[in-house]
mmCIF file of C-alpha atoms in Angstrom:
data_model
loop_
_atom_site.group_PDB
_atom_site.id
_atom_site.type_symbol
_atom_site.label_atom_id
_atom_site.label_comp_id
_atom_site.label_asym_id
_atom_site.label_seq_id
_atom_site.Cartn_x
_atom_site.Cartn_y
_atom_site.Cartn_z
ATOM 1 C CA MET A 488 32.467 13.352 4.171
ATOM 2 C CA LYS A 489 34.242 16.284 5.936
ATOM 3 C CA SER A 490 37.847 15.671 6.982
ATOM 4 C CA LEU A 491 37.964 14.100 10.416
ATOM 5 C CA ARG A 492 40.967 13.743 12.842
ATOM 6 C CA LYS A 493 42.562 10.384 13.076
ATOM 7 C CA VAL A 494 43.077 9.210 16.588
ATOM 8 C CA ARG A 495 44.250 6.062 18.091
ATOM 9 C CA VAL A 496 41.597 4.532 20.541
ATOM 10 C CA SER A 497 44.034 4.746 23.465
ATOM 11 C CA SER A 498 44.343 8.504 23.015
ATOM 12 C CA LEU A 499 40.718 9.295 23.023
ATOM 13 C CA ASN A 500 39.836 11.869 25.598
ATOM 14 C CA ILE A 501 36.427 10.434 26.451
ATOM 15 C CA ASP A 502 34.677 8.899 29.447
ATOM 16 C CA GLU A 503 36.918 6.112 30.687
ATOM 17 C CA THR A 504 34.239 3.394 30.668
ATOM 18 C CA ILE A 505 33.461 3.968 27.158
ATOM 19 C CA LYS A 506 37.113 4.160 26.057
ATOM 20 C CA ARG A 507 37.988 0.830 28.056
ATOM 21 C CA LYS A 508 35.061 -0.856 26.174
ATOM 22 C CA LEU A 509 36.319 0.462 22.894
ATOM 23 C CA ILE A 510 39.813 -0.794 23.590
ATOM 24 C CA GLU A 511 38.358 -4.106 24.633
ATOM 25 C CA ILE A 512 36.558 -4.276 21.275
ATOM 26 C CA LEU A 513 38.858 -2.679 18.859
ATOM 27 C CA GLY A 514 42.407 -2.768 20.458
ATOM 28 C CA GLU A 515 44.322 0.146 21.821
ATOM 29 C CA ASN A 516 46.078 0.760 18.549
ATOM 30 C CA GLU A 517 42.976 0.852 16.333
ATOM 31 C CA ILE A 518 42.579 4.175 14.438
ATOM 32 C CA VAL A 519 39.432 5.902 14.619
ATOM 33 C CA TYR A 520 38.175 9.108 13.239
ATOM 34 C CA LEU A 521 37.159 11.907 15.623
ATOM 35 C CA ASP A 522 34.473 14.570 14.946
ATOM 36 C CA ILE A 523 33.109 17.252 17.181
ATOM 37 C CA VAL A 524 29.444 17.777 16.462
ATOM 38 C CA ASP A 525 27.833 20.478 18.539
ATOM 39 C CA ASP A 526 28.494 19.371 22.189
ATOM 40 C CA ARG A 527 29.033 15.766 21.165
ATOM 41 C CA ILE A 528 32.174 13.747 20.209
ATOM 42 C CA ARG A 529 31.420 11.545 17.211
ATOM 43 C CA ILE A 530 33.763 8.476 17.049
ATOM 44 C CA VAL A 531 33.714 7.117 13.406
ATOM 45 C CA LEU A 532 34.817 3.477 13.187
ATOM 46 C CA MET B 962 -30.345 -14.927 -10.976
ATOM 47 C CA ILE B 963 -30.498 -11.481 -12.548
ATOM 48 C CA ILE B 964 -33.248 -10.684 -15.154
ATOM 49 C CA ILE B 965 -33.127 -7.344 -16.967
ATOM 50 C CA ASN B 966 -35.780 -6.042 -19.357
ATOM 51 C CA SER B 967 -34.537 -4.682 -22.788
ATOM 52 C CA GLU B 968 -35.509 -0.966 -21.984
ATOM 53 C CA ASN B 969 -33.167 -1.098 -18.911
ATOM 54 C CA ILE B 970 -30.110 -2.618 -20.462
ATOM 55 C CA ASP B 971 -28.355 0.528 -21.034
ATOM 56 C CA LYS B 972 -28.919 1.848 -17.450
ATOM 57 C CA VAL B 973 -27.771 -1.257 -15.904
ATOM 58 C CA LEU B 974 -24.557 -1.354 -18.137
ATOM 59 C CA TRP B 975 -23.726 2.213 -17.154
ATOM 60 C CA ILE B 976 -24.330 1.325 -13.364
ATOM 61 C CA LEU B 977 -21.889 -1.634 -13.827
ATOM 62 C CA ARG B 978 -19.359 0.409 -15.673
ATOM 63 C CA ASP B 979 -19.613 2.853 -12.837
ATOM 64 C CA ALA B 980 -19.027 0.011 -10.291
ATOM 65 C CA GLN B 981 -16.064 -1.192 -12.484
ATOM 66 C CA LYS B 982 -14.543 2.221 -12.452
ATOM 67 C CA ALA B 983 -14.893 2.574 -8.610
ATOM 68 C CA VAL B 984 -13.122 -0.869 -8.224
ATOM 69 C CA GLU B 985 -10.366 0.217 -10.715
ATOM 70 C CA ALA B 986 -9.815 3.450 -8.693
ATOM 71 C CA THR B 987 -9.413 1.531 -5.420
ATOM 72 C CA PRO B 988 -5.702 1.608 -4.410
ATOM 73 C CA ILE B 989 -4.309 -1.860 -4.127
ATOM 74 C CA VAL B 990 -2.282 -1.296 -0.951
ATOM 75 C CA LEU B 991 -4.980 0.280 1.177
ATOM 76 C CA GLY B 992 -7.819 -1.587 -0.741
ATOM 77 C CA ARG B 993 -10.814 -0.697 1.263
ATOM 78 C CA ARG B 994 -13.975 0.739 -0.047
ATOM 79 C CA GLN B 995 -17.582 1.083 1.094
ATOM 80 C CA VAL B 996 -20.236 0.041 -1.426
ATOM 81 C CA GLY B 997 -23.662 0.535 0.242
ATOM 82 C CA LYS B 998 -23.494 -1.067 3.537
ATOM 83 C CA TYR B 999 -20.631 -3.498 2.591
ATOM 84 C CA ILE B 1000 -17.004 -2.762 3.084
ATOM 85 C CA ILE B 1001 -14.899 -4.411 0.276
ATOM 86 C CA ARG B 1002 -11.411 -5.169 1.370
ATOM 87 C CA LEU B 1003 -8.314 -6.163 -0.384
ATOM 88 C CA GLY B 1004 -8.612 -9.700 -1.709
ATOM 89 C CA SER B 1005 -12.393 -9.165 -2.568
ATOM 90 C CA ILE B 1006 -11.561 -6.626 -5.071
ATOM 91 C CA GLY B 1007 -10.286 -8.977 -7.685
ATOM 92 C CA PHE B 1008 -13.344 -11.126 -7.446
ATOM 93 C CA LEU B 1009 -15.640 -8.303 -7.441
ATOM 94 C CA TYR B 1010 -13.923 -6.934 -10.618
ATOM 95 C CA ASN B 1011 -14.199 -10.141 -12.486
ATOM 96 C CA ALA B 1012 -17.883 -10.717 -11.445
ATOM 97 C CA VAL B 1013 -18.793 -7.147 -12.701
ATOM 98 C CA SER B 1014 -16.701 -7.532 -15.835
ATOM 99 C CA GLU B 1015 -18.257 -10.802 -16.601
ATOM 100 C CA LEU B 1016 -21.658 -9.654 -15.998
ATOM 101 C CA MET B 1017 -21.215 -6.666 -18.408
ATOM 102 C CA GLU B 1018 -19.930 -9.187 -21.130
ATOM 103 C CA ARG B 1019 -22.835 -11.414 -20.703
ATOM 104 C CA ILE B 1020 -25.306 -8.503 -20.886
ATOM 105 C CA VAL B 1021 -23.768 -7.086 -24.015
ATOM 106 C CA ALA B 1022 -23.435 -10.608 -25.697
ATOM 107 C CA ALA B 1023 -27.094 -11.340 -24.916
ATOM 108 C CA SER B 1024 -28.390 -7.673 -26.158
ATOM 109 C CA ASN B 1025 -26.145 -8.179 -29.434
ATOM 110 C CA MET B 1026 -27.882 -11.467 -30.168
ATOM 111 C CA ALA B 1027 -31.382 -9.933 -29.368
ATOM 112 C CA ASN B 1028 -30.325 -7.150 -31.997
ATOM 113 C CA ARG B 1029 -29.454 -9.764 -34.621
ATOM 114 C CA LEU B 1030 -32.740 -11.512 -33.918
ATOM 115 C CA SER B 1031 -34.510 -8.206 -34.351
ATOM 116 C CA LEU B 1032 -36.091 -8.491 -30.907
ATOM 117 C CA LYS B 1033 -37.525 -5.438 -29.625
ATOM 118 C CA GLU B 1034 -38.745 -6.294 -26.313
ATOM 119 C CA TYR B 1035 -37.063 -9.092 -24.469
ATOM 120 C CA SER B 1036 -35.644 -10.058 -21.095
ATOM 121 C CA VAL B 1037 -32.019 -11.090 -20.554
ATOM 122 C CA VAL B 1038 -31.651 -13.852 -17.717
ATOM 123 C CA VAL B 1039 -28.370 -14.211 -16.211
ATOM 124 C CA GLU B 1040 -27.703 -17.424 -14.224
ATOM 125 C CA PRO B 1041 -24.534 -18.531 -12.805
ATOM 126 C CA GLU B 1042 -23.864 -21.064 -15.453
ATOM 127 C CA ARG B 1043 -25.529 -19.461 -18.419
ATOM 128 C CA THR B 1044 -27.105 -16.472 -19.958
ATOM 129 C CA TYR B 1045 -30.228 -16.374 -22.318
ATOM 130 C CA ILE B 1046 -32.647 -14.084 -23.789
ATOM 131 C CA THR B 1047 -36.433 -14.547 -23.915
ATOM 132 C CA PRO B 1048 -39.071 -12.669 -25.681
ATOM 133 C CA GLU B 1049 -41.152 -13.134 -22.710
ATOM 134 C CA ARG B 1050 -41.573 -10.087 -20.509
ATOM 135 C CA LEU B 1051 -40.309 -11.373 -16.973
ATOM 136 C CA PRO B 1052 -40.286 -9.393 -13.827
ATOM 137 C CA GLU B 1053 -36.880 -7.780 -13.458
ATOM 138 C CA ILE B 1054 -34.418 -9.151 -10.715
ATOM 139 C CA ILE B 1055 -31.621 -6.685 -10.272
ATOM 140 C CA PRO B 1056 -29.643 -6.951 -7.138
ATOM 141 C CA PRO B 1057 -29.198 -3.491 -5.549
ATOM 142 C CA LEU B 1058 -25.955 -1.685 -6.768
ATOM 143 C CA PRO B 1059 -25.680 1.355 -4.783
ATOM 144 C CA ARG B 1060 -23.202 4.037 -5.838
ATOM 145 C CA SER B 1061 -19.928 3.433 -4.187
ATOM 146 C CA LYS B 1062 -18.240 6.056 -2.114
ATOM 147 C CA PRO B 1063 -14.668 6.116 -0.675
ATOM 148 C CA VAL B 1064 -14.313 5.358 3.059
ATOM 149 C CA GLU B 1065 -12.090 7.092 5.296
ATOM 150 C CA PRO B 1066 -8.408 5.941 4.588
ATOM 151 C CA LEU B 1067 -6.595 3.646 7.034
ATOM 152 C CA ALA B 1068 -4.477 5.236 9.557
ATOM 153 C CA GLU B 1069 -0.758 5.159 8.478
ATOM 154 C CA PRO B 1070 1.039 2.333 10.356
ATOM 155 C CA GLN B 1071 3.070 3.826 13.172
ATOM 156 C CA ALA B 1072 6.683 2.981 13.204
ATOM 157 C CA GLU B 1073 8.992 3.840 16.103
ATOM 158 C CA LEU B 1074 12.754 3.901 15.426
ATOM 159 C CA ASN B 1075 15.197 2.669 17.941
ATOM 160 C CA MET B 1076 17.607 5.543 18.189
ATOM 161 C CA TRP B 1077 20.210 3.707 20.124
ATOM 162 C CA GLY B 1078 20.438 6.455 22.626
ATOM 163 C CA CYS B 1079 20.965 9.024 20.063
ATOM 164 C CA ARG B 1080 18.866 12.335 19.773
ATOM 165 C CA ASP B 1081 19.017 12.444 16.038
ATOM 166 C CA ILE B 1082 19.717 10.428 12.911
ATOM 167 C CA THR B 1083 22.752 11.393 10.671
ATOM 168 C CA PRO B 1084 22.431 10.343 7.114
ATOM 169 C CA GLY B 1085 25.324 7.933 6.152
ATOM 170 C CA TYR B 1086 25.877 6.782 9.719
ATOM 171 C CA LEU B 1087 24.827 3.986 11.740
ATOM 172 C CA LYS B 1088 25.496 4.997 15.334
ATOM 173 C CA PHE B 1089 24.639 4.639 19.019
ATOM 174 C CA CYS B 1090 25.306 7.001 21.750
ATOM 175 C CA ILE B 1091 26.406 6.981 25.314
ATOM 176 C CA GLY B 1092 25.963 10.350 27.015
ATOM 177 C CA ASN B 1093 27.737 12.891 24.743
ATOM 178 C CA VAL B 1094 29.738 10.082 22.725
ATOM 179 C CA GLU B 1095 28.559 9.086 19.615
ATOM 180 C CA ILE B 1096 29.973 5.676 18.246
ATOM 181 C CA ALA B 1097 29.241 5.774 14.451
ATOM 182 C CA TYR B 1098 29.887 3.578 11.443
ATOM 183 C CA TYR B 1099 30.063 5.441 8.255
ATOM 184 C CA TYR B 1100 28.300 3.492 5.393
ATOM 185 C CA GLY B 1101 28.063 6.293 2.985
ATOM 186 C CA VAL B 1102 25.314 8.301 1.481
ATOM 187 C CA GLU B 1103 23.789 7.252 -1.939
#
């Protein structure tokens, strides 16, 4: 697996609705891994 | 009932061997084969194979016995429960055993994957997508 950037859920720069849902499920301090694939943002849990 | 005259025994055995080979060559998963006007499907194949094998065994045993008895001309009578030879020349009764031929293979079953909103599949990931955001869980690649 290529190295991914570690990001706190609350710091994600994505659509607010999705971010709110992720915070609701994971909590705002949860660390996820971020990957940019072409024009998409991949959030790896 | 099947009645075979001595001069036709080899011919009938070859036809049965041919039928047995056709059954053996039928794939089990897509077991479907046309024999004459009949379509033989999975489930019938085992019974058919046993029937053909048993018939061959009985004919071979009967002809061996006739040889031991030094019978030149005889008839083999195969009944459901017994088989016997008789020096009497009986009219032959042989069920039609047409050559088998393969039928068109069955269509592959169609499966549609639920892509969970994603455009593609990424090996090693379970994911769903909302717009340009992919939420993925890495489970590894074997």
